Amino acid sequence: AAEKAAAAEKAAAEAAAAEKAAADKAAAEKKAAEEARYPKELESDEAEAIRLCGLELYERGRAADKPGQVPSPSVKWGVMDAPCVAMSLHAAAVVLDCLKLFMPQLPADLLPFQRAAHRRSNDLAKHMQNYRVGEPILPLEWKPADMSAAVPVPCPPPPALPPSAFPSAPRR
């Protein structure tokens, strides 16, 4: 009976070891696939060009920004420059988000730039929405992609239907 128990224990240990080896192999394959898709560093010329473009847009937007001034139609900056600053900072956030094509997350040194650009561009756009007529200058619903989500970039809602071309026509 002791021999049977020892044999059963040995078989269970071998099965656990085989399961662990299979799990380790699957994890190693997953890690290799992830590394193949997302290099550890920004090694490609394309990723470096995207990074430089995003930082350039950010720096230009911040240089023209006046953080202490609220955009207003009574101030030249609020009418002429604030929309350009908001669009530049929004473009910087979007371009930096494109780096997620090369890696699962934005590098830690670029994340503060993206957050600051996104926050300031939305703040400016919301202020200008109060006095500008027509479409907002930025898509305020845009958010950085969450690459760990099942759907990293949700689809935008469909556009609203235009009013009827013939308002007097009965609707069915």
Coordinates of N, CA, C and O in Angstrom, one line a residue:
A1 N 0.8 -1.2 0.0 CA 0.0 0.0 0.0 C 0.9 1.3 0.0 O 0.5 2.2 -0.6
A2 N 2.0 1.2 0.7 CA 2.9 2.3 0.8 C 3.5 2.5 -0.6 O 3.7 3.7 -1.0
E3 N 3.8 1.4 -1.3 CA 4.4 1.5 -2.6 C 3.4 2.2 -3.6 O 3.8 3.0 -4.4
K4 N 2.1 1.8 -3.5 CA 1.1 2.4 -4.3 C 0.9 3.9 -4.1 O 0.8 4.7 -5.0
A5 N 1.0 4.3 -2.8 CA 0.9 5.7 -2.4 C 2.1 6.5 -2.9 O 1.9 7.6 -3.4
A6 N 3.3 5.9 -2.8 CA 4.5 6.6 -3.3 C 4.4 6.7 -4.8 O 4.8 7.7 -5.4
A7 N 3.9 5.7 -5.5 CA 3.8 5.7 -7.0 C 2.8 6.8 -7.4 O 3.0 7.5 -8.4
A8 N 1.7 6.8 -6.7 CA 0.6 7.8 -7.0 C 1.2 9.2 -6.7 O 0.9 10.2 -7.5
E9 N 1.9 9.4 -5.6 CA 2.5 10.7 -5.3 C 3.5 11.1 -6.4 O 3.6 12.3 -6.8
K10 N 4.3 10.1 -6.8 CA 5.3 10.4 -7.8 C 4.6 10.8 -9.2 O 5.0 11.7 -9.9
A11 N 3.5 10.1 -9.5 CA 2.8 10.4 -10.7 C 2.2 11.7 -10.7 O 2.2 12.5 -11.6
A12 N 1.6 12.1 -9.5 CA 1.0 13.4 -9.3 C 2.1 14.5 -9.5 O 1.9 15.6 -10.1
A13 N 3.3 14.3 -8.9 CA 4.4 15.2 -9.0 C 4.8 15.4 -10.4 O 5.1 16.5 -10.9
E14 N 4.9 14.3 -11.2 CA 5.3 14.3 -12.6 C 4.3 15.1 -13.4 O 4.6 15.9 -14.3
A15 N 3.0 14.9 -13.1 CA 1.9 15.6 -13.8 C 2.0 17.1 -13.5 O 1.8 17.9 -14.4
A16 N 2.2 17.4 -12.2 CA 2.3 18.8 -11.9 C 3.5 19.5 -12.6 O 3.4 20.6 -13.1
A17 N 4.6 18.7 -12.6 CA 5.8 19.3 -13.3 C 5.5 19.4 -14.8 O 6.0 20.4 -15.4
A18 N 4.8 18.5 -15.4 CA 4.5 18.6 -16.8 C 3.6 19.8 -17.1 O 3.7 20.5 -18.1
E19 N 2.6 20.0 -16.2 CA 1.7 21.1 -16.3 C 2.5 22.4 -16.2 O 2.2 23.4 -17.0
K20 N 3.4 22.5 -15.2 CA 4.2 23.7 -15.0 C 5.0 24.0 -16.2 O 5.2 25.1 -16.7
A21 N 5.6 22.9 -16.8 CA 6.5 23.1 -18.0 C 5.7 23.6 -19.2 O 6.1 24.5 -19.9
A22 N 4.5 23.1 -19.3 CA 3.6 23.5 -20.4 C 3.2 25.0 -20.2 O 3.2 25.7 -21.2
A23 N 2.9 25.3 -19.0 CA 2.5 26.7 -18.7 C 3.7 27.7 -18.9 O 3.5 28.7 -19.5
D24 N 4.9 27.2 -18.5 CA 6.1 28.0 -18.7 C 6.3 28.2 -20.2 O 6.7 29.3 -20.6
K25 N 6.2 27.1 -21.0 CA 6.4 27.2 -22.4 C 5.4 28.2 -23.1 O 5.8 29.0 -23.9
A26 N 4.1 28.1 -22.7 CA 3.1 29.0 -23.2 C 3.4 30.4 -22.9 O 3.3 31.3 -23.7
A27 N 3.8 30.7 -21.6 CA 4.2 32.0 -21.2 C 5.4 32.5 -22.0 O 5.4 33.7 -22.4
A28 N 6.4 31.7 -22.2 CA 7.5 32.1 -23.0 C 7.2 32.4 -24.4 O 7.7 33.4 -25.0
E29 N 6.3 31.6 -25.0 CA 5.9 31.9 -26.4 C 5.1 33.2 -26.4 O 5.2 34.0 -27.4
K30 N 4.2 33.4 -25.4 CA 3.5 34.7 -25.4 C 4.4 35.9 -25.3 O 4.2 36.9 -26.0
K31 N 5.4 35.7 -24.4 CA 6.3 36.8 -24.2 C 7.1 37.1 -25.5 O 7.4 38.2 -25.8
A32 N 7.6 36.0 -26.1 CA 8.3 36.1 -27.4 C 7.5 36.8 -28.5 O 8.0 37.7 -29.2
A33 N 6.2 36.4 -28.5 CA 5.3 37.1 -29.5 C 5.1 38.6 -29.2 O 5.1 39.4 -30.1
E34 N 5.0 38.9 -27.9 CA 4.8 40.3 -27.5 C 6.1 41.1 -27.8 O 6.0 42.2 -28.3
E35 N 7.3 40.5 -27.5 CA 8.5 41.2 -27.8 C 8.7 41.4 -29.3 O 9.3 42.4 -29.7
A36 N 8.3 40.4 -30.1 CA 8.4 40.5 -31.5 C 7.5 41.7 -32.0 O 7.9 42.4 -33.0
R37 N 6.3 41.8 -31.4 CA 5.4 42.9 -31.9 C 5.8 44.2 -31.3 O 5.7 45.3 -31.9
Y38 N 6.3 44.3 -30.0 CA 6.6 45.5 -29.4 C 8.1 45.4 -28.9 O 8.4 44.9 -27.9
P39 N 9.0 46.0 -29.7 CA 10.4 46.0 -29.2 C 10.6 46.8 -27.9 O 9.8 47.7 -27.6
K40 N 11.6 46.4 -27.1 CA 11.8 47.0 -25.8 C 12.1 48.5 -25.9 O 11.6 49.3 -25.1
E41 N 12.8 48.9 -26.8 CA 13.2 50.3 -27.0 C 12.6 50.8 -28.3 O 12.3 50.0 -29.2
L42 N 12.6 52.1 -28.5 CA 12.2 52.7 -29.8 C 13.4 52.5 -30.7 O 14.2 53.4 -30.8
E43 N 13.4 51.4 -31.4 CA 14.6 51.1 -32.2 C 14.3 51.6 -33.7 O 15.2 51.8 -34.4
S44 N 13.1 51.5 -34.1 CA 12.8 51.8 -35.5 C 12.8 53.3 -35.8 O 12.6 54.1 -34.9
D45 N 13.2 53.6 -37.0 CA 13.2 55.0 -37.5 C 11.8 55.6 -37.4 O 11.6 56.8 -37.1
E46 N 10.8 54.8 -37.7 CA 9.4 55.3 -37.8 C 9.0 55.7 -36.4 O 8.4 56.8 -36.2
A47 N 9.3 54.9 -35.4 CA 8.9 55.2 -34.0 C 9.6 56.4 -33.5 O 9.0 57.3 -32.9
E48 N 10.9 56.6 -33.9 CA 11.6 57.7 -33.5 C 11.1 59.0 -34.1 O 11.0 60.1 -33.5
A49 N 10.7 58.9 -35.4 CA 10.1 60.0 -36.1 C 8.8 60.4 -35.5 O 8.5 61.6 -35.3
I50 N 8.0 59.5 -35.1 CA 6.7 59.8 -34.5 C 6.9 60.5 -33.1 O 6.3 61.4 -32.8
R51 N 7.9 59.9 -32.4 CA 8.2 60.5 -31.0 C 8.7 62.0 -31.2 O 8.2 62.9 -30.5
L52 N 9.6 62.2 -32.1 CA 10.1 63.6 -32.4 C 9.0 64.5 -32.9 O 8.9 65.7 -32.4
C53 N 8.1 64.0 -33.7 CA 7.0 64.9 -34.2 C 6.1 65.2 -33.1 O 5.6 66.4 -32.9
G54 N 5.7 64.3 -32.2 CA 4.8 64.5 -31.1 C 5.4 65.5 -30.1 O 4.7 66.4 -29.7
L55 N 6.7 65.4 -29.8 CA 7.3 66.3 -28.9 C 7.5 67.7 -29.5 O 7.3 68.7 -28.8
E56 N 7.7 67.8 -30.8 CA 7.8 69.1 -31.5 C 6.5 69.8 -31.5 O 6.4 71.0 -31.2
L57 N 5.4 69.1 -31.8 CA 4.0 69.7 -31.7 C 3.7 70.1 -30.3 O 3.2 71.2 -30.1
Y58 N 4.1 69.3 -29.3 CA 3.9 69.7 -27.9 C 4.7 71.0 -27.6 O 4.1 71.9 -27.0
E59 N 5.9 71.1 -27.9 CA 6.8 72.2 -27.6 C 6.2 73.5 -28.3 O 6.2 74.6 -27.7
R60 N 5.8 73.4 -29.5 CA 5.3 74.5 -30.3 C 4.0 75.0 -29.6 O 3.7 76.2 -29.5
G61 N 3.1 74.1 -29.2 CA 1.9 74.4 -28.6 C 2.1 75.1 -27.2 O 1.5 76.1 -26.9
R62 N 3.0 74.5 -26.5 CA 3.3 75.1 -25.1 C 4.0 76.5 -25.3 O 3.7 77.4 -24.5
A63 N 4.8 76.7 -26.3 CA 5.5 78.0 -26.5 C 4.5 79.1 -26.8 O 4.6 80.2 -26.4
A64 N 3.4 78.7 -27.5 CA 2.4 79.8 -27.9 C 1.3 79.9 -26.9 O 0.4 80.8 -27.0
D65 N 1.3 79.0 -25.9 CA 0.2 79.0 -24.9 C 0.4 80.1 -23.9 O 1.5 80.6 -23.7
K66 N -0.8 80.5 -23.4 CA -0.8 81.5 -22.3 C -1.6 80.9 -21.2 O -2.8 81.2 -21.1
P67 N -1.0 80.1 -20.3 CA -1.8 79.3 -19.3 C -2.5 80.2 -18.3 O -3.6 79.8 -17.9
G68 N -2.1 81.4 -18.1 CA -2.8 82.3 -17.2 C -3.9 83.0 -17.8 O -4.7 83.7 -17.1
Q69 N -4.1 82.9 -19.0 CA -5.2 83.6 -19.7 C -6.3 82.6 -20.2 O -6.0 81.6 -20.8
V70 N -7.5 83.0 -19.9 CA -8.6 82.2 -20.4 C -9.0 82.7 -21.8 O -9.2 83.9 -22.0
P71 N -9.2 81.7 -22.7 CA -9.6 82.2 -24.1 C -10.9 82.9 -24.0 O -11.9 82.4 -23.4
S72 N -11.0 84.0 -24.7 CA -12.2 84.8 -24.7 C -12.3 85.6 -26.1 O -11.3 85.9 -26.7
P73 N -13.5 85.8 -26.5 CA -13.6 86.5 -27.8 C -13.2 88.0 -27.7 O -13.0 88.6 -28.7
S74 N -13.0 88.5 -26.5 CA -12.6 89.9 -26.4 C -11.1 90.1 -26.4 O -10.6 91.2 -26.4
V75 N -10.4 89.0 -26.5 CA -8.9 89.0 -26.5 C -8.4 88.4 -27.8 O -8.9 87.4 -28.3
K76 N -7.5 89.1 -28.4 CA -6.9 88.6 -29.7 C -6.4 87.2 -29.6 O -6.6 86.3 -30.4
W77 N -5.7 86.9 -28.5 CA -5.2 85.6 -28.3 C -6.3 84.5 -28.3 O -6.1 83.4 -28.8
G78 N -7.4 84.8 -27.7 CA -8.5 83.9 -27.6 C -9.2 83.6 -28.9 O -9.7 82.5 -29.1
V79 N -9.1 84.5 -29.8 CA -9.7 84.3 -31.2 C -8.7 83.7 -32.2 O -9.0 82.8 -32.9
M80 N -7.5 84.3 -32.2 CA -6.5 83.9 -33.2 C -5.6 82.7 -32.8 O -5.4 81.8 -33.6
D81 N -5.0 82.8 -31.6 CA -4.0 81.9 -31.2 C -4.4 80.7 -30.4 O -3.9 79.6 -30.6
A82 N -5.4 80.9 -29.6 CA -5.9 79.8 -28.7 C -6.4 78.5 -29.5 O -6.0 77.4 -29.1
P83 N -7.1 78.7 -30.6 CA -7.5 77.5 -31.4 C -6.3 76.8 -31.9 O -6.3 75.6 -31.9
C84 N -5.3 77.5 -32.4 CA -4.1 76.9 -32.9 C -3.3 76.1 -31.8 O -2.8 75.0 -32.0
V85 N -3.3 76.7 -30.6 CA -2.6 76.1 -29.5 C -3.3 74.8 -29.1 O -2.7 73.7 -29.0
A86 N -4.6 74.9 -29.1 CA -5.4 73.7 -28.7 C -5.3 72.6 -29.7 O -5.1 71.4 -29.4
M87 N -5.3 73.0 -31.0 CA -5.1 71.9 -32.1 C -3.7 71.3 -32.1 O -3.5 70.1 -32.3
S88 N -2.7 72.2 -31.8 CA -1.3 71.7 -31.7 C -1.1 70.7 -30.6 O -0.5 69.6 -30.7
L89 N -1.7 71.0 -29.4 CA -1.5 70.2 -28.3 C -2.4 68.9 -28.5 O -1.9 67.8 -28.1
H90 N -3.5 69.0 -29.1 CA -4.3 67.8 -29.3 C -3.6 66.9 -30.3 O -3.5 65.7 -30.1
A91 N -3.0 67.5 -31.4 CA -2.2 66.7 -32.3 C -1.0 66.0 -31.7 O -0.7 64.9 -32.0
A92 N -0.4 66.7 -30.7 CA 0.7 66.1 -30.0 C 0.3 64.9 -29.2 O 0.9 63.8 -29.2
A93 N -0.9 65.0 -28.5 CA -1.4 63.8 -27.8 C -1.7 62.7 -28.7 O -1.4 61.5 -28.4
V94 N -2.3 63.0 -29.8 CA -2.7 61.9 -30.8 C -1.4 61.2 -31.4 O -1.3 60.0 -31.5
V95 N -0.5 62.1 -31.8 CA 0.8 61.5 -32.4 C 1.5 60.7 -31.4 O 2.0 59.6 -31.7
L96 N 1.6 61.2 -30.2 CA 2.3 60.4 -29.1 C 1.6 59.1 -28.9 O 2.2 58.0 -28.6
D97 N 0.3 59.1 -29.0 CA -0.5 57.9 -28.8 C -0.2 56.8 -29.9 O -0.4 55.6 -29.7
C98 N 0.2 57.3 -31.1 CA 0.5 56.4 -32.2 C 1.7 55.5 -31.9 O 1.9 54.5 -32.5
L99 N 2.5 55.9 -30.9 CA 3.7 55.1 -30.5 C 3.2 53.7 -29.9 O 4.0 52.8 -29.9
K100 N 2.0 53.6 -29.6 CA 1.4 52.4 -29.1 C 1.3 51.3 -30.2 O 1.1 50.2 -29.9
L101 N 1.6 51.7 -31.4 CA 1.7 50.7 -32.5 C 3.0 49.9 -32.4 O 3.1 48.8 -32.9
F102 N 4.0 50.5 -31.7 CA 5.3 49.9 -31.6 C 5.5 49.2 -30.2 O 6.5 48.5 -30.0
M103 N 4.7 49.6 -29.2 CA 4.9 49.0 -27.9 C 3.5 49.1 -27.2 O 2.6 49.8 -27.6
P104 N 3.3 48.2 -26.1 CA 2.0 48.2 -25.5 C 1.6 49.4 -24.8 O 0.4 49.7 -24.7
Q105 N 2.6 50.1 -24.2 CA 2.3 51.3 -23.5 C 3.2 52.4 -23.9 O 4.3 52.1 -24.3
L106 N 2.8 53.6 -23.6 CA 3.7 54.8 -23.9 C 4.9 54.7 -22.9 O 4.7 54.4 -21.7
P107 N 6.1 55.0 -23.3 CA 7.2 55.1 -22.4 C 6.9 56.1 -21.3 O 6.3 57.1 -21.5
A108 N 7.5 55.8 -20.1 CA 7.2 56.6 -18.9 C 7.7 58.1 -19.1 O 7.1 59.0 -18.5
D109 N 8.7 58.3 -19.9 CA 9.2 59.6 -20.1 C 8.3 60.5 -21.0 O 8.3 61.7 -21.0
L110 N 7.5 59.8 -21.8 CA 6.6 60.5 -22.7 C 5.1 60.7 -22.2 O 4.4 61.5 -22.6
L111 N 4.8 59.8 -21.2 CA 3.4 59.8 -20.7 C 3.0 61.2 -20.1 O 1.9 61.7 -20.4
P112 N 3.9 61.9 -19.3 CA 3.5 63.2 -18.8 C 3.2 64.2 -19.9 O 2.3 65.1 -19.8
F113 N 4.0 64.1 -21.0 CA 3.7 65.1 -22.1 C 2.4 64.8 -22.8 O 1.7 65.8 -23.1
Q114 N 2.0 63.5 -23.0 CA 0.7 63.2 -23.6 C -0.4 63.7 -22.7 O -1.4 64.3 -23.1
R115 N -0.3 63.4 -21.4 CA -1.4 63.8 -20.4 C -1.5 65.3 -20.4 O -2.7 65.8 -20.4
A116 N -0.4 66.0 -20.3 CA -0.5 67.5 -20.2 C -1.1 68.1 -21.5 O -1.9 69.0 -21.5
A117 N -0.7 67.5 -22.7 CA -1.2 68.0 -24.0 C -2.7 67.7 -24.1 O -3.4 68.6 -24.5
H118 N -3.1 66.5 -23.7 CA -4.5 66.2 -23.8 C -5.3 67.0 -22.8 O -6.4 67.6 -23.2
R119 N -4.9 67.2 -21.6 CA -5.6 68.0 -20.6 C -5.8 69.4 -21.1 O -6.9 70.0 -21.1
R120 N -4.7 70.1 -21.5 CA -4.7 71.5 -21.8 C -5.5 71.7 -23.1 O -6.3 72.7 -23.2
S121 N -5.4 70.8 -24.1 CA -6.1 71.0 -25.4 C -7.6 70.9 -25.1 O -8.4 71.7 -25.6
N122 N -8.0 70.0 -24.2 CA -9.5 69.8 -23.9 C -9.9 71.0 -23.1 O -11.1 71.5 -23.3
D123 N -9.1 71.6 -22.2 CA -9.5 72.7 -21.4 C -9.8 73.9 -22.4 O -10.8 74.6 -22.3
L124 N -8.8 74.2 -23.3 CA -8.9 75.3 -24.2 C -10.2 75.1 -25.1 O -10.9 76.0 -25.3
A125 N -10.4 73.9 -25.6 CA -11.5 73.6 -26.5 C -12.8 73.8 -25.8 O -13.8 74.4 -26.4
K126 N -12.9 73.4 -24.5 CA -14.2 73.6 -23.8 C -14.4 75.1 -23.5 O -15.6 75.5 -23.6
H127 N -13.4 75.9 -23.2 CA -13.6 77.3 -23.1 C -14.1 77.9 -24.4 O -15.0 78.8 -24.4
M128 N -13.5 77.6 -25.5 CA -13.8 78.2 -26.7 C -15.2 77.7 -27.2 O -15.8 78.4 -28.0
Q129 N -15.6 76.6 -26.8 CA -16.9 76.1 -27.3 C -18.0 77.0 -26.8 O -19.1 77.0 -27.4
N130 N -17.8 77.7 -25.7 CA -18.8 78.6 -25.1 C -19.0 79.8 -26.0 O -20.1 80.4 -26.0
Y131 N -18.0 80.2 -26.8 CA -18.3 81.4 -27.6 C -18.1 81.2 -29.1 O -18.3 82.1 -29.9
R132 N -17.7 80.0 -29.5 CA -17.5 79.8 -31.0 C -18.8 79.2 -31.5 O -19.5 78.3 -30.8
V133 N -19.2 79.5 -32.7 CA -20.4 79.0 -33.3 C -20.0 77.8 -34.2 O -19.0 77.9 -34.9
G134 N -20.8 76.8 -34.2 CA -20.5 75.7 -35.1 C -19.8 74.5 -34.4 O -19.9 74.4 -33.2
E135 N -19.1 73.7 -35.2 CA -18.5 72.5 -34.7 C -17.4 72.9 -33.7 O -16.7 73.9 -33.9
P136 N -17.2 72.0 -32.7 CA -16.0 72.3 -31.8 C -14.7 72.1 -32.6 O -14.7 71.4 -33.6
I137 N -13.7 72.8 -32.1 CA -12.4 72.7 -32.9 C -11.7 71.4 -32.7 O -10.8 71.0 -33.5
L138 N -12.0 70.6 -31.6 CA -11.4 69.3 -31.4 C -12.5 68.3 -31.1 O -13.6 68.6 -30.6
P139 N -12.2 67.0 -31.3 CA -13.1 66.0 -30.9 C -12.9 65.7 -29.4 O -12.0 65.1 -29.0
L140 N -13.8 66.3 -28.6 CA -13.6 66.2 -27.1 C -13.7 64.8 -26.6 O -13.3 64.5 -25.5
E141 N -14.3 63.9 -27.4 CA -14.5 62.6 -26.9 C -13.3 61.7 -27.1 O -13.2 60.6 -26.6
W142 N -12.2 62.2 -27.8 CA -11.0 61.4 -28.0 C -10.3 61.2 -26.7 O -10.2 62.1 -25.8
K143 N -9.8 60.0 -26.5 CA -9.0 59.6 -25.4 C -7.9 58.7 -25.9 O -8.0 58.0 -26.9
P144 N -6.8 58.7 -25.2 CA -5.7 57.8 -25.6 C -6.1 56.4 -25.6 O -7.0 56.0 -24.7
A145 N -5.6 55.6 -26.5 CA -6.0 54.2 -26.6 C -5.5 53.4 -25.4 O -4.4 53.6 -24.9
D146 N -6.4 52.5 -24.9 CA -6.1 51.6 -23.9 C -5.8 50.2 -24.5 O -6.7 49.5 -24.8
M147 N -4.5 50.0 -24.7 CA -4.1 48.8 -25.5 C -4.4 47.5 -24.7 O -4.4 46.4 -25.3
S148 N -4.7 47.5 -23.4 CA -5.0 46.3 -22.6 C -6.5 46.0 -22.7 O -6.9 44.9 -22.3
A149 N -7.3 46.9 -23.3 CA -8.7 46.7 -23.4 C -9.0 45.7 -24.5 O -8.2 45.6 -25.5
A150 N -10.2 45.1 -24.5 CA -10.6 44.2 -25.6 C -10.7 45.0 -26.9 O -10.3 44.5 -28.0
V151 N -11.2 46.2 -26.8 CA -11.3 47.1 -28.0 C -10.6 48.4 -27.6 O -11.1 49.2 -26.9
P152 N -9.3 48.5 -28.0 CA -8.4 49.6 -27.6 C -9.0 51.0 -27.9 O -8.9 51.9 -27.2
V153 N -9.6 51.1 -29.1 CA -10.1 52.4 -29.6 C -11.6 52.1 -29.9 O -11.9 51.5 -31.0
P154 N -12.5 52.6 -29.1 CA -13.9 52.3 -29.4 C -14.3 53.1 -30.6 O -13.8 54.2 -30.9
C155 N -15.3 52.6 -31.3 CA -15.8 53.2 -32.5 C -16.6 54.4 -32.1 O -17.4 54.4 -31.1
P156 N -16.5 55.5 -32.9 CA -17.3 56.7 -32.6 C -18.8 56.4 -32.9 O -19.1 55.6 -33.7
P157 N -19.7 57.2 -32.2 CA -21.1 57.0 -32.5 C -21.4 57.4 -33.9 O -20.7 58.3 -34.5
P158 N -22.4 56.9 -34.5 CA -22.8 57.3 -35.9 C -23.3 58.7 -35.9 O -23.8 59.2 -34.9
P159 N -23.1 59.4 -37.0 CA -23.5 60.8 -37.0 C -25.0 60.9 -37.0 O -25.7 60.0 -37.4
A160 N -25.5 62.0 -36.4 CA -26.9 62.3 -36.3 C -27.5 62.5 -37.7 O -26.8 63.0 -38.6
L161 N -28.7 62.0 -37.9 CA -29.4 62.2 -39.2 C -29.7 63.6 -39.4 O -30.2 64.3 -38.5
P162 N -29.6 64.1 -40.6 CA -29.9 65.5 -40.9 C -31.5 65.7 -40.8 O -32.2 64.7 -41.0
P163 N -31.9 66.9 -40.5 CA -33.4 67.1 -40.5 C -33.9 66.8 -41.9 O -33.2 66.9 -42.9
S164 N -35.2 66.5 -42.0 CA -35.8 66.2 -43.3 C -35.7 67.3 -44.2 O -35.9 68.5 -43.9
A165 N -35.5 67.0 -45.5 CA -35.4 68.0 -46.5 C -36.8 68.6 -46.8 O -36.9 69.7 -47.4
F166 N -37.8 67.8 -46.5 CA -39.2 68.2 -46.8 C -39.9 68.2 -45.4 O -40.6 67.2 -45.1
P167 N -39.9 69.2 -44.6 CA -40.5 69.2 -43.3 C -42.0 69.1 -43.3 O -42.6 68.6 -42.4
S168 N -42.7 69.4 -44.4 CA -44.1 69.3 -44.5 C -44.6 67.9 -44.9 O -45.7 67.6 -44.7
A169 N -43.6 67.1 -45.3 CA -44.0 65.7 -45.8 C -44.3 64.9 -44.5 O -43.6 65.0 -43.5
P170 N -45.4 64.1 -44.6 CA -45.7 63.3 -43.4 C -44.6 62.2 -43.2 O -44.1 61.7 -44.2
R171 N -44.4 61.8 -42.0 CA -43.4 60.8 -41.7 C -44.2 59.5 -41.5 O -45.3 59.5 -41.0
R172 N -43.6 58.4 -41.9 CA -44.3 57.1 -41.7 C -43.9 56.5 -40.4 O -42.9 56.5 -39.9

